[in-house]
Structures are given as C-alpha cells and as structure tokens.
Coordinates of C-alpha atoms in Angstrom, one line a residue:
M1 CA 104.0 75.4 121.6
D2 CA 102.4 72.4 121.4
L3 CA 99.1 72.1 119.0
A4 CA 96.3 72.4 121.8
R5 CA 98.0 75.6 122.9
L6 CA 98.3 76.8 119.6
R7 CA 94.8 76.4 118.2
A8 CA 93.6 77.9 121.6
L9 CA 95.5 80.8 120.7
R10 CA 94.9 80.9 117.2
L11 CA 90.8 81.1 119.0
R12 CA 91.3 83.9 120.7
H13 CA 93.3 86.1 117.8
H14 CA 90.1 85.3 115.6
R15 CA 87.8 86.7 118.6
L16 CA 86.2 83.1 118.5
T17 CA 86.8 82.7 122.2
A18 CA 87.0 86.4 122.6
P19 CA 84.2 87.9 121.0
A20 CA 84.3 92.1 120.2
R21 CA 82.0 94.5 121.4
T22 CA 80.1 95.2 118.0
V23 CA 80.2 93.6 114.7
S24 CA 82.3 96.5 113.0
D25 CA 84.9 96.1 116.0
A26 CA 85.3 92.4 115.0
A27 CA 85.4 93.1 111.2
R28 CA 88.2 95.5 111.7
H29 CA 89.7 93.0 113.9
L30 CA 90.2 90.6 111.3
L31 CA 90.9 93.4 108.3
C32 CA 89.6 91.4 105.8
V33 CA 86.6 88.6 106.1
Q34 CA 86.2 86.5 103.2
S35 CA 82.4 86.9 101.9
Q36 CA 82.0 86.0 98.2
D37 CA 79.0 84.1 99.8
Y38 CA 76.9 86.9 101.5
W39 CA 75.4 84.5 104.2
G40 CA 78.9 83.3 105.1
G41 CA 80.3 86.8 105.5
R42 CA 77.6 88.0 107.9
L43 CA 77.8 84.5 109.9
A44 CA 81.4 85.1 110.2
I45 CA 81.7 88.6 111.5
A46 CA 78.6 88.4 113.7
T47 CA 79.7 85.0 115.6
R48 CA 83.0 87.0 116.6
T49 CA 80.5 89.4 118.4
R50 CA 79.1 89.5 121.8
G51 CA 74.9 88.9 121.2
G52 CA 76.2 89.3 117.5
T53 CA 73.7 88.8 114.6
A54 CA 73.6 88.5 111.3
S55 CA 71.0 91.7 111.0
Q56 CA 73.6 94.0 112.8
V57 CA 76.3 92.8 110.0
D58 CA 73.3 94.2 107.5
A59 CA 72.9 97.6 109.5
A60 CA 76.8 97.9 109.5
Y61 CA 76.5 97.9 105.7
D62 CA 73.8 100.4 105.7
R63 CA 75.6 102.4 108.0
G64 CA 78.5 102.6 105.8
E65 CA 80.8 101.0 108.4
L66 CA 81.4 98.0 106.3
V67 CA 81.8 97.4 102.9
R68 CA 82.3 94.2 100.3
A69 CA 85.0 94.4 98.1
W70 CA 87.3 93.0 95.9
T71 CA 90.2 93.5 98.1
Q72 CA 92.8 90.5 97.5
R73 CA 93.0 87.0 95.6
G74 CA 90.5 88.2 93.3
T75 CA 87.8 87.5 96.1
L76 CA 85.0 89.7 97.9
H77 CA 86.0 90.6 101.4
T78 CA 84.2 92.4 104.3
I79 CA 86.2 95.0 105.4
A80 CA 85.8 98.4 107.3
A81 CA 85.2 100.9 105.1
R82 CA 88.0 103.1 106.4
D83 CA 90.7 100.5 105.7
L84 CA 89.4 99.7 102.0
R85 CA 91.9 102.5 100.2
G86 CA 95.0 101.3 102.7
V87 CA 94.6 97.4 101.4
L88 CA 94.0 97.9 97.8
A89 CA 97.2 100.1 98.1
V90 CA 99.0 96.5 98.6
T91 CA 97.1 94.1 96.6
A92 CA 95.3 96.2 93.6
E93 CA 98.0 96.4 91.2
R94 CA 99.2 92.8 91.1
T95 CA 95.6 91.2 91.1
I96 CA 94.7 93.5 88.2
A97 CA 98.1 92.3 86.4
Q98 CA 97.3 88.7 86.9
T99 CA 94.0 89.5 85.4
A100 CA 94.9 91.1 82.2
T101 CA 94.9 87.7 80.1
R102 CA 91.3 87.2 81.0
R103 CA 90.3 90.5 80.2
A104 CA 91.8 90.7 76.6
Q105 CA 90.3 86.9 76.5
L106 CA 86.8 88.8 76.8
G107 CA 87.7 91.6 74.9
L108 CA 87.8 94.5 77.8
D109 CA 90.6 96.8 76.2
D110 CA 91.3 100.0 78.4
A111 CA 89.1 101.9 76.2
T112 CA 86.0 100.0 76.8
I113 CA 87.0 99.7 80.4
A114 CA 87.0 103.6 80.6
R115 CA 84.0 103.8 79.2
A116 CA 82.1 101.5 81.3
R117 CA 83.6 103.6 84.4
E118 CA 82.4 106.8 83.1
A119 CA 78.9 105.2 82.5
I120 CA 79.0 103.7 86.3
V121 CA 80.5 106.6 88.0
S122 CA 77.9 109.2 86.3
A123 CA 74.9 106.8 87.5
L124 CA 76.3 106.9 91.3
R125 CA 77.2 110.3 91.6
G126 CA 75.4 112.3 93.9
G127 CA 74.2 109.3 96.2
G128 CA 73.2 106.8 93.6
A129 CA 73.3 103.4 94.4
L130 CA 72.8 100.1 91.8
T131 CA 72.1 96.3 92.3
R132 CA 74.3 94.1 90.3
A133 CA 71.6 93.6 87.2
E134 CA 71.1 97.4 87.3
A135 CA 74.8 97.9 86.4
L136 CA 74.6 95.5 83.7
A137 CA 71.6 97.2 82.5
L138 CA 73.4 100.6 82.6
W139 CA 76.2 99.0 80.5
E140 CA 74.0 97.4 78.2
A141 CA 72.1 100.4 77.3
A142 CA 75.3 102.4 76.8
G143 CA 76.8 99.6 74.1
I144 CA 79.1 97.6 76.5
P145 CA 78.1 93.8 76.3
T146 CA 78.4 92.1 79.7
A147 CA 77.8 88.8 78.9
A148 CA 79.8 85.6 79.2
G149 CA 81.4 87.4 82.5
R150 CA 82.4 90.6 80.9
G151 CA 80.4 92.4 83.2
Y152 CA 81.8 90.7 85.9
H153 CA 85.1 91.5 85.2
L154 CA 84.3 95.2 84.9
L155 CA 82.9 95.3 88.0
F156 CA 86.1 93.5 89.6
H157 CA 88.6 95.7 87.6
I158 CA 86.6 99.3 88.3
A159 CA 86.2 98.3 92.1
L160 CA 90.1 97.2 92.4
R161 CA 90.9 101.0 91.0
G162 CA 88.9 102.1 94.2
V163 CA 86.3 103.6 92.2
I164 CA 83.0 101.5 93.3
C165 CA 82.4 98.9 96.3
W166 CA 79.3 97.1 97.9
G167 CA 77.8 98.9 100.3
P168 CA 73.9 99.3 101.4
T169 CA 72.0 96.3 101.3
V170 CA 69.1 95.5 99.4
R171 CA 65.9 94.4 101.1
R172 CA 63.1 92.6 99.4
D173 CA 59.7 91.7 101.3
G174 CA 60.5 91.3 104.5
L175 CA 63.5 88.5 103.7
E176 CA 66.7 89.0 105.2
P177 CA 69.2 90.7 102.4
R178 CA 71.2 88.5 100.0
E179 CA 72.8 91.3 98.3
Q180 CA 74.3 95.1 98.5
R181 CA 73.8 97.9 96.1
L182 CA 77.0 99.5 94.6
V183 CA 78.0 102.7 95.5
L184 CA 80.7 105.5 94.7
V185 CA 84.0 105.2 97.4
D186 CA 84.5 108.7 97.4
E187 CA 80.8 109.5 97.9
W188 CA 80.0 106.6 100.5
I189 CA 83.4 106.7 102.7
P190 CA 84.0 109.9 104.1
A191 CA 87.4 108.9 105.6
H192 CA 90.1 106.6 105.3
E193 CA 93.2 105.3 107.0
S194 CA 96.6 106.5 105.7
P195 CA 99.3 104.1 107.0
A196 CA 102.9 104.7 106.3
D197 CA 103.4 101.7 105.1
P198 CA 100.5 99.9 104.0
L199 CA 102.2 96.3 103.7
V200 CA 103.6 96.3 106.6
E201 CA 100.2 97.6 108.2
M202 CA 98.6 94.7 106.6
F203 CA 100.8 92.3 107.8
A204 CA 100.7 93.3 111.6
R205 CA 96.7 93.7 111.4
Y206 CA 96.9 90.3 109.8
V207 CA 98.5 88.6 112.6
E208 CA 96.9 90.0 115.2
G209 CA 93.2 88.8 113.5
H210 CA 94.7 85.4 112.6
G211 CA 98.1 84.5 114.5
P212 CA 99.6 82.7 115.0
A213 CA 101.0 82.6 111.5
S214 CA 103.9 82.7 109.4
P215 CA 104.8 85.2 106.7
E216 CA 104.1 82.3 104.0
D217 CA 100.1 82.4 105.5
F218 CA 100.3 86.1 105.0
A219 CA 101.4 85.6 101.4
W220 CA 98.6 83.1 100.6
W221 CA 96.5 85.4 102.3
A222 CA 96.9 88.9 101.1
G223 CA 98.2 87.6 97.6
V224 CA 101.4 89.1 97.7
T225 CA 104.7 87.5 96.7
K226 CA 106.9 85.7 99.6
G227 CA 109.6 88.3 99.5
D228 CA 107.1 90.9 100.0
A229 CA 105.5 89.0 103.1
R230 CA 109.0 88.3 104.4
R231 CA 110.0 92.1 103.9
A232 CA 106.4 93.0 106.0
A233 CA 107.2 90.9 108.4
A234 CA 110.6 92.4 109.3
G235 CA 108.8 95.8 109.1
A236 CA 106.3 94.6 111.8
A237 CA 108.6 92.5 114.0
E238 CA 108.8 95.3 116.8
R239 CA 104.5 95.3 116.9
L240 CA 104.5 91.8 117.1
A241 CA 105.7 88.7 119.1
T242 CA 106.8 85.1 117.8
I243 CA 106.5 81.9 119.2
E244 CA 108.2 78.3 117.9
A245 CA 105.9 75.5 116.9
D246 CA 107.0 72.5 114.4
D247 CA 110.2 74.1 114.0
A248 CA 108.4 77.2 112.5
T249 CA 108.5 80.8 113.6
L250 CA 104.9 82.3 113.8
F251 CA 104.1 85.5 114.6
V252 CA 101.2 86.5 117.5
S253 CA 100.2 89.5 119.0
T254 CA 101.6 90.8 121.5
S255 CA 98.3 91.3 123.6
P256 CA 95.7 89.0 122.0
P257 CA 91.8 89.4 123.1
R258 CA 91.3 88.0 126.4
R259 CA 89.2 84.5 126.6
S260 CA 85.8 85.2 127.5
P261 CA 85.0 82.9 130.4
A262 CA 81.8 81.8 128.5
A263 CA 83.7 81.1 125.3
P264 CA 82.0 77.8 123.9
S265 CA 84.4 74.8 123.0
T266 CA 82.7 74.1 119.7
H267 CA 81.5 76.7 116.5
A268 CA 79.7 76.1 113.5
L269 CA 81.2 78.4 111.1
P270 CA 80.8 79.6 107.7
T271 CA 81.8 78.9 104.1
F272 CA 85.5 80.4 103.2
E273 CA 86.0 80.4 107.0
E274 CA 89.0 82.7 107.7
Y275 CA 89.8 80.5 111.0
Y276 CA 90.4 77.8 108.1
I277 CA 90.9 79.1 104.5
A278 CA 93.3 81.9 105.7
Y279 CA 96.8 80.1 105.7
A280 CA 98.9 78.5 103.1
D281 CA 99.4 75.6 105.9
R282 CA 95.8 74.1 107.2
S283 CA 97.2 71.2 108.8
R284 CA 97.5 72.8 112.0
V285 CA 93.7 72.9 112.6
A286 CA 92.8 69.6 110.1
G287 CA 93.5 66.5 109.0
F288 CA 94.5 65.9 105.3
D289 CA 91.1 63.6 105.2
V290 CA 89.2 66.5 106.3
M291 CA 91.1 69.1 104.4
A292 CA 89.8 67.2 101.1
A293 CA 86.0 67.2 102.4
A294 CA 86.2 70.7 103.3
G295 CA 87.9 72.2 100.3
P296 CA 88.9 74.0 98.5
G297 CA 87.5 71.3 95.6
A298 CA 87.7 71.6 92.1
N299 CA 85.4 74.2 91.9
G300 CA 87.1 76.6 94.7
M301 CA 84.3 75.7 97.0
V302 CA 85.5 75.4 101.0
R303 CA 82.1 74.1 103.2
S304 CA 80.8 75.2 106.3
L305 CA 83.0 74.2 108.7
L306 CA 82.3 72.5 112.7
V307 CA 85.3 73.0 115.0
H308 CA 85.9 71.8 118.3
E309 CA 88.4 72.8 120.5
G310 CA 90.2 74.5 117.4
E311 CA 90.0 71.4 115.3
V312 CA 87.7 71.4 112.3
V313 CA 85.6 67.9 113.2
G314 CA 83.0 68.4 110.6
L315 CA 80.4 70.0 107.9
W316 CA 77.3 71.2 107.8
K317 CA 74.9 73.4 105.6
P318 CA 72.3 75.4 106.8
P319 CA 68.6 75.4 105.6
P320 CA 68.2 78.2 102.4
P321 CA 67.4 81.2 103.3
T322 CA 63.8 81.2 102.5
Q323 CA 63.4 78.2 105.1
R324 CA 65.4 79.2 108.1
A325 CA 62.7 80.1 110.5
S326 CA 61.7 76.7 110.3
A327 CA 64.2 74.1 109.1
E328 CA 67.1 73.0 110.7
P329 CA 70.8 72.5 109.1
T330 CA 72.1 69.1 108.6
F331 CA 75.4 68.2 109.4
E332 CA 78.6 65.2 109.2
L333 CA 81.0 64.4 111.8
L334 CA 84.5 63.9 110.3
R335 CA 85.9 63.3 113.7
P336 CA 85.1 62.5 117.3
A337 CA 83.5 65.3 119.0
P338 CA 80.2 65.6 121.4
E339 CA 77.3 65.6 119.7
E340 CA 75.7 68.0 122.4
A341 CA 78.3 70.5 122.3
I342 CA 77.7 69.7 118.2
H343 CA 74.2 70.9 118.3
A344 CA 74.7 73.7 120.7
A345 CA 77.2 75.3 118.1
L346 CA 74.3 74.5 115.3
E347 CA 71.8 76.2 117.5
R348 CA 74.2 79.3 117.9
A349 CA 75.0 79.9 114.7
M350 CA 71.0 79.5 113.6
T351 CA 70.1 82.0 116.1
V352 CA 72.7 84.6 114.6
L353 CA 71.1 84.4 111.2
R354 CA 67.7 84.3 112.1
G355 CA 68.5 87.3 114.6

C-alpha cells in the first residue's frame, strides 16, 4: 500500500474523516485518548464527532460516560468509563513497577500510600468529589506531605490501582472547565466491560481506532513489552486484517468507518494528538524535520498539529481560554499546504472549542 492510501485509511480509522455520532462513541472508538492537556483531549474527541463541541465532551464527563485516568505510559487519557478496568488490567502493574524508584525517592512507602488511600476513600465515599487542590489539602491535614511531587505521585498510584479517577468537571464563573473532580471508581462507574483476554482486546481496539499499525506501535502506545504486543497481535489476528507497507505488516480493521463525503482534507489537531503520538514509527505521517519541530521535545511536549491529506504540515496554537471568544489562533507552516484550507481547519477547531 502506498503512503497516500495508508494515510487515508488511517484518517478513517481515527474518525477524522469518518466522524462518530456522539463524543462518547468517538472516545470509545479510540479506546484511550491522550489528554494531559485538558483542552487538547476535548478537542481531539469533539473533532472526531459529527457537529462535536468541547462542551459536549464536558457533558459526557459530567454524565459519567467518559473519565480521565492514568491508563498507560504514566499519562492521562480520556477513556469510556466502562473500559477503564479492562485497560488497567493490562497496564497498571507494569507502570507501578516502573515508578517504584521514584516513589522511594519521595519517601512514599506502602504504609504512607495506604494512609493516603484510606483518607481519600473516606472523603469520597457516598458520592463525594474533590478537586486536586482539595485532595492535597486533605492529605496535608492528615499529616501526609504533598510537596515536591509527592501529592501527584499519590494521586497517580492510587488511580492506577483503580480506586479513583477524574470525573465531573469543575465550572467557575461561566468559563469553560479546565479541570475535573476526583471520584471513586466503584461509585462513579456502575458497570465495567470484562474481556476474556484484556491484552488481546486492547490490541484489537487499538487497531480499530488507530490502524494501520504494527505490534511495535501498540507496544509503544500501551506501554507493554514487544513480546506481549506480539502475543496480543496473534490473539487478535482473526478479528483483524493486515496490509503490507514498506516491507512491514500492519494491522487494520476489517470494517473501518466509512469516509464521510463532507470530510475535510485538512485538520487542526491538539497537543499530544493520537494521530501522531500513538505510534513508535511516526515517519509515515511526518518528515523527520517536522517531527523535530512537533516533538516530543526535551520536556516531553508535543505541539498542536496541522494535518493536510494525512501529513503533518504545520503547527498552531489556540489563544488562551480567557481570550478564545475573540482572539485568533496563530500557526506556522512547515510543508506546503493550501492556506485557505489551513484557515478553514483553524476556524473549525476554534468553533469546536468555543462551542
């Protein structure tokens, strides 16, 4: 398969040219959507939805259909609430093991973590919800210091155990939400999917939302070993199809979403965008000089992307939340692309965010 056809097929798998009916459908299709930038996760999901807006994603958080959690690679992702436990069954133990040294450096031993867990569970039990600041203040009052990253790692570790997640949004003064409240998984999520083999299920779902992709791509995205990725691919083979590209075998969905006749050729996508970040090999959608500009940089940041016909052609930046009603985004082209199409993509992205 040539590069143009591969990119077109990947755009369909991502629902960038085949948008979903609802924001919850779009998020569930991708399984996990990187969302450590709150606005970025909202834009990523809403832009994959017919008529989607960021406020619709907020409403899905508030209804409990979607949550944010540290699902893989130590990074916050948006996920359909019912899929959370199935993903953590694959990823949590490995992440916990990989962060053991850092916990030890911070003095977070098992006894301290157990105290912190008991305190936050007691505060949340019965329908409670806490902001991050309130959670840290709770621990400080209980004699558990949270400075120097200790609070973050307590939240991170307890969430990996499937105890807490980020649920309903925090709304202040009529401004768009920028954060969520912590809730108990056992109370906030009434039903969970229970796949027979969570690893195989995770690989199949990854391909259905991100294909064409390789087991090595999945290993990077999920944070699992390459051996586990190959085993997952073998287990999911009957559910998927394969294509050959650049002497590599890539997995695809047997029935990728149908491309919309009205699908645009150009997209303004957010920071840490799945179309780019979710692969070990990103060269199929971006040149090496473009990857150097887009990131990940030394600080781990991946910038907001302009994509034309499946190729990353530039970078952009939205105005801050307090100025989005009037200010315009800025952009930089790194590859030739029709400026009219770029401006139209930026206008659509801002409509999604302002909506």
